[in-house]
Coordinates of C-alpha atoms in Angstrom, one line a residue:
M479 CA 19.3 -132.6 1.3
G480 CA 20.6 -129.7 3.3
E481 CA 21.0 -126.2 4.1
K482 CA 22.7 -123.7 1.2
T483 CA 26.0 -121.8 1.9
T484 CA 25.0 -118.0 2.1
F485 CA 28.0 -117.7 -1.0
Y486 CA 27.9 -120.1 -3.6
P487 CA 31.3 -121.6 -3.9
G488 CA 30.7 -122.8 -7.6
L489 CA 29.8 -126.6 -6.6
D490 CA 26.9 -128.0 -4.8
V491 CA 27.6 -128.6 -1.3
Y492 CA 25.2 -128.2 1.3
I493 CA 25.4 -128.0 5.1
R494 CA 23.3 -130.6 7.4
Q495 CA 23.1 -130.2 11.3
D496 CA 22.8 -133.6 12.5
P497 CA 24.9 -135.2 12.5
L498 CA 27.0 -132.1 11.6
G499 CA 28.3 -132.5 8.4
F500 CA 28.2 -132.3 4.1
A501 CA 26.0 -133.8 1.3
Y502 CA 26.7 -133.6 -1.7
G503 CA 24.6 -132.3 -5.0
D504 CA 24.6 -134.4 -8.4
G505 CA 28.4 -134.4 -10.2
V506 CA 29.6 -133.5 -7.1
C507 CA 31.9 -136.3 -5.0
G508 CA 33.3 -136.2 -1.8
P509 CA 34.2 -138.6 1.5
A510 CA 31.7 -138.6 4.8
P511 CA 32.9 -135.9 6.9
E512 CA 35.0 -136.5 10.1
Q513 CA 33.8 -134.6 12.9
R514 CA 35.8 -133.5 15.4
T515 CA 35.2 -132.6 19.2
L516 CA 35.6 -130.7 22.3
S517 CA 37.7 -133.7 23.9
Q518 CA 40.0 -133.6 20.7
I519 CA 41.2 -129.8 20.7
R520 CA 40.7 -129.2 24.6
G521 CA 44.9 -128.7 24.3
S522 CA 44.4 -125.6 22.4
L523 CA 42.2 -123.8 23.9
R524 CA 43.1 -120.9 26.7
D525 CA 40.9 -123.0 29.1
A526 CA 41.0 -126.9 28.9
N527 CA 37.8 -127.3 31.1
A528 CA 35.6 -125.5 28.5
S529 CA 32.1 -126.2 28.2
G530 CA 30.8 -126.2 24.5
P531 CA 29.2 -128.6 21.8
E532 CA 30.6 -132.0 21.4
I533 CA 30.7 -132.0 18.6
V534 CA 32.9 -128.3 17.3
Y535 CA 33.1 -129.2 13.8
A536 CA 33.4 -130.9 10.5
I537 CA 35.6 -131.9 7.6
A538 CA 35.6 -133.6 4.0
M539 CA 39.1 -133.7 2.6
D540 CA 39.1 -133.9 -0.9
V541 CA 35.5 -132.2 -2.2
S542 CA 35.2 -131.9 -5.9
K543 CA 32.9 -132.3 -9.8
K544 CA 33.8 -135.4 -10.4
E545 CA 34.9 -134.1 -14.3
H546 CA 38.0 -132.4 -12.3
R547 CA 38.7 -135.4 -10.4
Q548 CA 42.0 -136.9 -12.1
N549 CA 43.0 -132.7 -12.6
L550 CA 43.5 -132.7 -8.9
L551 CA 45.1 -136.2 -8.6
D552 CA 47.2 -135.2 -11.6
R553 CA 48.4 -131.6 -9.7
M554 CA 48.8 -133.1 -5.8
L555 CA 45.4 -130.4 -5.0
L556 CA 42.2 -131.8 -3.3
F557 CA 39.7 -129.1 -2.6
G558 CA 38.4 -129.1 1.3
V559 CA 35.1 -127.8 3.3
V560 CA 34.4 -127.4 6.9
T561 CA 31.7 -126.6 8.7
Y562 CA 31.4 -125.4 12.1
A563 CA 28.7 -125.4 15.1
S564 CA 27.6 -122.9 16.4
G565 CA 28.4 -121.2 19.8
R566 CA 31.2 -121.3 22.1
L567 CA 34.2 -123.3 23.9
G568 CA 34.1 -121.6 27.3
D569 CA 34.9 -117.9 26.6
E570 CA 36.3 -118.5 23.1
P571 CA 34.2 -118.6 20.2
I572 CA 34.5 -122.1 17.8
R573 CA 37.9 -122.5 16.5
S574 CA 40.0 -125.2 14.9
Q575 CA 42.5 -126.3 17.2
G576 CA 45.8 -124.2 15.1
H577 CA 48.8 -126.6 13.4
I578 CA 51.3 -126.5 10.8
H579 CA 50.9 -128.0 7.6
R580 CA 53.3 -130.8 7.3
V581 CA 55.8 -131.0 5.2
S582 CA 55.6 -132.4 1.8
E583 CA 57.7 -135.5 0.5
H584 CA 56.7 -134.5 -3.0
S585 CA 57.6 -130.7 -3.0
G586 CA 59.9 -130.4 0.4
W587 CA 57.4 -127.4 1.6
S588 CA 54.9 -126.7 4.3
P589 CA 52.6 -126.1 2.2
P590 CA 50.5 -123.0 2.1
E591 CA 46.1 -123.0 2.2
I592 CA 43.9 -121.0 0.1
Y593 CA 40.7 -120.0 2.2
E594 CA 36.9 -119.0 1.0
I595 CA 34.5 -118.4 3.5
W596 CA 30.7 -119.7 2.5
S597 CA 28.9 -118.9 5.3
G598 CA 29.0 -116.8 8.7
K599 CA 32.1 -114.6 10.3
A600 CA 35.7 -115.3 10.4
Y601 CA 38.6 -115.0 11.4
I602 CA 41.6 -116.8 10.3
Y603 CA 44.6 -116.1 12.4
M604 CA 48.1 -117.1 11.4
Q605 CA 51.6 -116.6 13.2
E606 CA 55.1 -116.9 11.5
K607 CA 56.3 -119.8 13.9
A608 CA 55.5 -122.2 16.6
E609 CA 58.3 -121.4 18.6
D610 CA 59.0 -119.2 21.7
H611 CA 59.0 -116.2 19.7
P612 CA 55.9 -116.1 17.2
G613 CA 57.0 -113.7 14.4
R614 CA 55.2 -111.8 12.8
C615 CA 51.1 -112.5 13.9
F616 CA 48.0 -112.1 11.6
A617 CA 43.7 -112.3 12.6
V618 CA 42.1 -112.2 8.9
Y619 CA 38.4 -110.9 9.1
A620 CA 36.7 -112.7 6.6
E621 CA 33.1 -112.7 5.4
P622 CA 31.5 -115.0 2.7
G623 CA 33.1 -114.4 -0.6
D624 CA 36.3 -113.5 0.8
V625 CA 39.5 -115.7 0.7
V626 CA 42.5 -115.6 2.6
V627 CA 46.3 -117.0 2.0
V628 CA 48.1 -118.2 4.8
P629 CA 51.7 -119.0 3.5
P630 CA 53.9 -122.0 4.0
F631 CA 55.5 -122.5 7.6
W632 CA 53.4 -120.9 9.8
A633 CA 50.7 -121.6 12.2
H634 CA 47.3 -121.2 11.8
A635 CA 44.2 -121.5 13.3
T636 CA 40.4 -120.9 11.8
I637 CA 38.1 -118.7 14.1
S638 CA 34.4 -118.3 14.2
A639 CA 34.1 -114.3 14.1
D640 CA 29.9 -114.8 15.5
P641 CA 29.1 -117.3 18.1
N642 CA 25.5 -117.1 16.9
Q643 CA 26.4 -117.8 13.5
A644 CA 27.6 -121.2 12.3
L645 CA 30.8 -120.7 10.1
T646 CA 31.3 -122.4 6.4
F647 CA 34.3 -122.4 4.4
G648 CA 36.1 -124.3 1.5
A649 CA 39.9 -124.0 1.0
W650 CA 42.8 -125.2 -1.2
C651 CA 45.1 -128.1 0.3
D652 CA 48.3 -130.1 -0.6
R653 CA 46.8 -133.9 -1.3
E654 CA 50.0 -135.2 0.6
Y655 CA 48.2 -132.9 3.5
G656 CA 49.4 -133.7 7.5
F657 CA 49.1 -131.5 10.2
E658 CA 51.8 -131.1 13.0
Y659 CA 50.4 -129.6 17.1
D660 CA 52.9 -130.8 19.1
E661 CA 54.6 -127.7 19.4
I662 CA 51.4 -125.4 19.3
K663 CA 50.1 -128.0 22.4
A664 CA 53.3 -127.8 24.5
R665 CA 52.2 -123.4 24.9
N666 CA 49.0 -124.9 25.5
G667 CA 47.5 -122.7 22.1
L668 CA 48.4 -120.1 19.5
A669 CA 49.9 -117.1 20.8
W670 CA 47.0 -115.0 20.7
Y671 CA 43.5 -116.2 22.2
P672 CA 40.1 -114.9 21.0
I673 CA 37.9 -113.9 23.4
V674 CA 34.3 -113.0 23.1
E675 CA 33.1 -110.4 25.4
K676 CA 29.5 -110.1 26.6
D677 CA 28.1 -108.0 23.2
G678 CA 29.5 -110.7 21.0
R679 CA 32.3 -109.0 19.8
I680 CA 35.7 -110.3 19.6
K681 CA 39.2 -109.4 21.6
W682 CA 42.7 -110.9 21.5
V683 CA 44.3 -112.2 24.9
R684 CA 48.5 -112.9 24.3
N685 CA 49.4 -116.2 25.4
E686 CA 51.9 -116.0 28.2
R687 CA 53.7 -119.0 26.7
Y688 CA 55.5 -116.8 23.9
E689 CA 57.3 -114.5 24.0
Q690 CA 56.1 -110.5 23.8
S691 CA 54.4 -110.0 20.4
E692 CA 52.3 -107.5 18.3
L693 CA 48.6 -108.6 16.4
V694 CA 47.8 -107.0 13.7
V695 CA 43.8 -107.1 13.0
K696 CA 42.9 -106.4 9.3
K697 CA 41.0 -107.6 6.4
P698 CA 42.5 -109.5 3.2
G699 CA 44.6 -108.4 1.4
D700 CA 45.2 -108.3 -2.4
Y701 CA 46.4 -111.8 -4.2
S702 CA 46.5 -110.6 -7.4
R703 CA 50.3 -111.0 -7.4
L704 CA 49.5 -115.1 -6.7
G705 CA 46.9 -115.3 -9.6
I706 CA 44.0 -115.4 -7.5
T707 CA 40.9 -113.2 -8.7
S708 CA 38.7 -111.2 -6.5
N709 CA 34.5 -111.6 -7.0
Q710 CA 34.7 -115.1 -7.9
P711 CA 35.1 -118.8 -6.4
I712 CA 38.0 -120.3 -6.0
Y713 CA 36.6 -123.6 -7.2
E714 CA 35.7 -122.0 -10.5
Q715 CA 38.7 -120.3 -10.9
F716 CA 40.4 -123.9 -10.6
A717 CA 38.2 -125.2 -13.2
E718 CA 38.4 -122.4 -15.2
N719 CA 42.6 -123.3 -15.5
P720 CA 43.4 -126.1 -13.1
D721 CA 47.1 -124.6 -13.5
R722 CA 46.3 -121.4 -11.5
F723 CA 46.5 -123.1 -7.7
Q724 CA 49.7 -125.6 -8.6
F725 CA 51.7 -123.4 -6.0
V726 CA 49.6 -125.0 -3.2
S727 CA 51.4 -127.9 -4.1
K728 CA 54.2 -127.2 -5.8
P729 CA 55.1 -123.5 -3.1
G730 CA 58.8 -122.8 -5.0
L731 CA 56.8 -121.9 -8.0
K732 CA 55.8 -118.4 -6.1
G733 CA 59.0 -118.6 -4.0
K734 CA 59.5 -114.6 -3.8
S735 CA 55.4 -113.6 -3.4
W736 CA 56.5 -115.9 0.0
I737 CA 59.1 -113.2 1.5
S738 CA 57.9 -111.0 3.8
F739 CA 54.6 -111.9 2.7
T740 CA 51.4 -109.8 4.4
P741 CA 48.3 -111.9 4.1

């Protein structure tokens, strides 16, 4: 059927390599995955002519257990899963192209996103703005089982932290999801580029199309103030209490928590 993930996320989703994508176990439903090609993401890479795998990653939005389908629809939530190819994109690791979440009509907010790493290692990179001055910038290092929250309105990208491993993760998202790329592509990417050094470690190089900024590299923060429990899959947390992640589609419910938020 496919490969199991290192961290069990609370529902049976398996990784397929050829073609890159997913298989779903009994009681789990989800769409056929969409594949993102190297040509589609070149505009956000440090080197637009970089070589790498033609299929960079596969994404399936709206995966769930069948029994939870109506609860998700009622709450304007969906659960997305993504798996990356292993390897590099030139001197960068495998990564997404970077985006801002489009403002949802039903909430009036650019929604947050809650990531959970299932296999491989990741940096969830985020910056406050996709403007000349990016504001605060963070690269949050995460391993299987770790959860990372990207707050509303922030530009962000998900980056493999180990070119020798395929990265797979799940995420809670607003059902009315949409991605904005223009401001990021206009600056040839986000404010900091990840570069793979000879020993496989990631170093960070500033994108000079932005004004000077400082990058904070850190581990995930404590998200208990958002009602997120550690050491329990985020899908299981939803199954236990379907209202727990309502703030993803209604960010105003946690309005004070987003002020000076540190991921």
